[in-house]
């Protein structure tokens, strides 16, 4: 499960699974960069994870920040969210 770090609910609760039974990656805004993509590939190829889920939520602060910035670049590393 690729989920947002801003989410208030863990995937194990959403999918009624025991703690630690879901391979999950969390970052601001569910952004897929090289590290996240490598982690997802690892899960599928080496752990034989049969399903990849991108789990979003309402009111995501990261998505709202990018939308509010419009065409203006965000500062420091936050500009990576816009890419």
Coordinates of N, CA and C in Angstrom, one line a residue:
X1 N 0.8 -1.2 0.0 CA 0.0 0.0 0.0 C 0.9 1.2 0.0
X2 N 0.7 2.1 -1.0 CA 1.3 3.4 -1.0 C 0.3 4.4 -0.4
X3 N 0.6 4.9 0.8 CA -0.3 5.8 1.4 C 0.4 7.1 1.8
X4 N -0.4 8.1 2.1 CA 0.1 9.4 2.5 C 0.5 9.4 4.0
X5 N 1.6 10.1 4.3 CA 2.1 10.1 5.6 C 1.2 11.0 6.5
X6 N 0.3 11.8 5.8 CA -0.6 12.7 6.5 C -1.9 11.9 6.9
X7 N -2.0 10.7 6.5 CA -3.3 9.9 6.8 C -3.4 9.6 8.3
X8 N -4.6 9.6 8.8 CA -4.9 9.3 10.2 C -5.3 7.8 10.4
X9 N -5.4 7.0 9.4 CA -5.8 5.6 9.5 C -4.8 4.7 8.9
X10 N -4.4 3.7 9.6 CA -3.4 2.8 9.0 C -4.1 1.8 8.1
X11 N -3.4 1.3 7.1 CA -3.9 0.4 6.1 C -4.4 -0.9 6.8
X12 N -3.7 -1.4 7.8 CA -4.2 -2.6 8.5 C -5.6 -2.5 9.0
X13 N -5.9 -1.3 9.5 CA -7.3 -1.1 10.0 C -8.3 -1.0 8.8
X14 N -7.9 -0.4 7.8 CA -8.8 -0.2 6.6 C -9.1 -1.6 6.0
X15 N -8.1 -2.4 5.9 CA -8.3 -3.7 5.2 C -8.5 -4.9 6.2
X16 N -8.7 -4.6 7.5 CA -8.9 -5.6 8.5 C -7.8 -6.7 8.5
X17 N -6.6 -6.2 8.7 CA -5.4 -7.1 8.7 C -4.7 -6.9 10.0
X18 N -3.9 -7.9 10.4 CA -3.1 -7.7 11.6 C -2.0 -6.8 11.4
X19 N -1.5 -6.2 12.5 CA -0.4 -5.2 12.4 C 0.8 -5.9 11.8
X20 N 1.5 -5.2 10.9 CA 2.7 -5.8 10.2 C 2.5 -6.7 9.1
X21 N 1.2 -6.9 8.7 CA 0.9 -7.9 7.6 C 0.9 -7.2 6.2
X22 N 0.9 -5.9 6.2 CA 0.9 -5.2 4.9 C 2.2 -4.4 4.7
X23 N 2.7 -4.6 3.5 CA 3.9 -3.9 3.1 C 3.4 -2.5 2.7
X24 N 3.8 -1.5 3.5 CA 3.3 -0.1 3.2 C 4.5 0.9 3.1
X25 N 4.2 1.8 2.2 CA 5.2 2.9 2.0 C 4.3 4.2 2.2
X26 N 4.9 5.1 3.0 CA 4.1 6.4 3.2 C 5.0 7.6 2.9
X27 N 4.5 8.5 2.2 CA 5.1 9.8 2.1 C 4.1 10.9 1.8
X28 N 4.5 12.1 1.9 CA 3.5 13.2 1.7 C 2.9 13.2 0.3
X29 N 1.6 13.0 0.2 CA 0.9 13.1 -1.1 C 1.0 11.8 -1.9
X30 N 1.4 10.7 -1.4 CA 1.5 9.5 -2.2 C 2.3 9.6 -3.4
X31 N 3.4 10.4 -3.3 CA 4.3 10.7 -4.5 C 5.1 9.5 -4.8
X32 N 5.2 9.1 -6.1 CA 6.0 8.0 -6.5 C 7.3 8.6 -7.1
X33 N 8.4 8.4 -6.4 CA 9.7 8.8 -6.9 C 10.5 7.6 -7.1
X34 N 11.8 7.7 -7.4 CA 12.6 6.5 -7.7 C 12.7 5.6 -6.5
X35 N 12.8 6.1 -5.3 CA 12.9 5.3 -4.1 C 11.6 4.5 -3.8
X36 N 10.5 5.2 -4.0 CA 9.2 4.5 -3.8 C 9.0 3.5 -4.9
X37 N 9.3 3.8 -6.1 CA 9.1 2.8 -7.2 C 10.0 1.6 -7.0
X38 N 11.2 1.8 -6.5 CA 12.1 0.7 -6.2 C 11.5 -0.2 -5.1
X39 N 11.0 0.5 -4.1 CA 10.4 -0.3 -2.9 C 9.2 -1.1 -3.4
X40 N 8.3 -0.5 -4.3 CA 7.2 -1.2 -4.8 C 7.6 -2.4 -5.7
X41 N 8.7 -2.2 -6.5 CA 9.2 -3.3 -7.3 C 9.8 -4.4 -6.4
X42 N 10.4 -4.0 -5.4 CA 11.0 -5.0 -4.4 C 9.8 -5.9 -3.8
X43 N 8.8 -5.2 -3.4 CA 7.6 -5.9 -2.8 C 7.0 -6.9 -3.8
X44 N 6.9 -6.5 -5.0 CA 6.3 -7.4 -6.0 C 7.2 -8.5 -6.4
X45 N 8.5 -8.2 -6.7 CA 9.4 -9.2 -7.3 C 10.0 -10.1 -6.2
X46 N 10.3 -9.6 -5.0 CA 11.0 -10.4 -4.0 C 10.1 -10.9 -2.9
X47 N 9.0 -10.2 -2.6 CA 8.1 -10.6 -1.5 C 6.8 -11.2 -2.1
X48 N 6.7 -11.2 -3.4 CA 5.6 -11.7 -4.1 C 4.2 -11.1 -3.7
X49 N 4.3 -9.8 -3.5 CA 3.1 -9.0 -3.2 C 2.1 -9.1 -4.4
X50 N 0.9 -9.6 -4.3 CA 0.1 -9.8 -5.4 C -0.7 -8.5 -5.9
X51 N -0.7 -7.5 -5.1 CA -1.6 -6.3 -5.4 C -0.9 -5.1 -4.8
X52 N -0.9 -4.0 -5.6 CA -0.4 -2.7 -5.2 C -1.6 -1.8 -5.2
X53 N -1.8 -1.1 -4.0 CA -2.9 -0.1 -3.8 C -2.3 1.2 -3.5
X54 N -2.8 2.3 -4.2 CA -2.5 3.6 -3.8 C -3.7 4.1 -3.1
X55 N -3.5 4.4 -1.8 CA -4.5 4.8 -0.9 C -4.5 6.3 -0.5
X56 N -5.4 7.0 -1.1 CA -5.4 8.5 -0.9 C -6.5 8.8 0.2
X57 N -6.6 10.1 0.5 CA -7.6 10.5 1.5 C -8.0 12.0 1.2
X58 N -9.1 12.4 1.8 CA -9.6 13.8 1.6 C -8.7 14.7 2.4
X59 N -8.6 15.9 1.9 CA -7.9 17.0 2.6 C -6.4 16.8 2.8
X60 N -5.8 16.2 1.8 CA -4.3 16.0 1.8 C -3.6 17.3 1.8
X61 N -2.9 17.5 2.9 CA -2.1 18.8 3.0 C -1.1 18.9 1.9
X62 N -0.4 17.9 1.5 CA 0.6 17.9 0.5 C 0.0 18.3 -0.8
X63 N -1.1 17.7 -1.2 CA -1.7 18.0 -2.5 C -2.3 19.4 -2.4
X64 N -2.8 19.8 -1.3 CA -3.4 21.2 -1.2 C -2.2 22.2 -1.3
X65 N -1.1 21.9 -0.8 CA 0.1 22.9 -0.9 C 0.5 23.0 -2.3
X66 N 0.6 21.9 -3.1 CA 1.0 22.0 -4.5 C 0.0 22.7 -5.3
X67 N -1.3 22.5 -5.0 CA -2.4 23.2 -5.8 C -2.4 24.7 -5.4
X68 N -2.2 25.0 -4.2 CA -2.2 26.4 -3.8 C -1.0 27.2 -4.4
X69 N 0.1 26.5 -4.6 CA 1.3 27.2 -5.2 C 1.1 27.5 -6.6
X70 N 0.1 26.8 -7.3 CA -0.1 27.1 -8.7 C 1.2 26.8 -9.5
X71 N 1.6 27.8 -10.3 CA 2.8 27.7 -11.1 C 4.0 28.1 -10.3
X72 N 3.9 28.7 -9.1 CA 5.1 29.1 -8.4 C 5.7 27.9 -7.7
X73 N 7.1 27.8 -7.8 CA 7.7 26.7 -7.2 C 7.7 26.7 -5.6
X74 N 7.5 25.6 -5.0 CA 7.6 25.5 -3.6 C 9.1 25.6 -3.2
X75 N 9.4 26.0 -2.0 CA 10.8 26.2 -1.5 C 11.4 24.9 -1.1
X76 N 12.7 24.9 -1.1 CA 13.6 23.8 -0.7 C 13.1 22.4 -1.3
X77 N 13.0 21.4 -0.6 CA 12.7 20.1 -1.1 C 11.3 19.9 -1.4
X78 N 10.4 20.8 -1.0 CA 9.0 20.7 -1.3 C 8.7 20.8 -2.8
X79 N 9.6 21.3 -3.6 CA 9.4 21.4 -5.0 C 9.4 20.0 -5.6
X80 N 10.0 19.0 -5.0 CA 9.9 17.6 -5.5 C 8.5 17.1 -5.5
X81 N 7.6 17.6 -4.6 CA 6.2 17.2 -4.7 C 5.5 17.7 -5.9
X82 N 5.9 18.9 -6.4 CA 5.3 19.4 -7.6 C 5.7 18.6 -8.9
X83 N 6.9 18.1 -8.9 CA 7.4 17.3 -10.0 C 6.5 16.1 -10.2

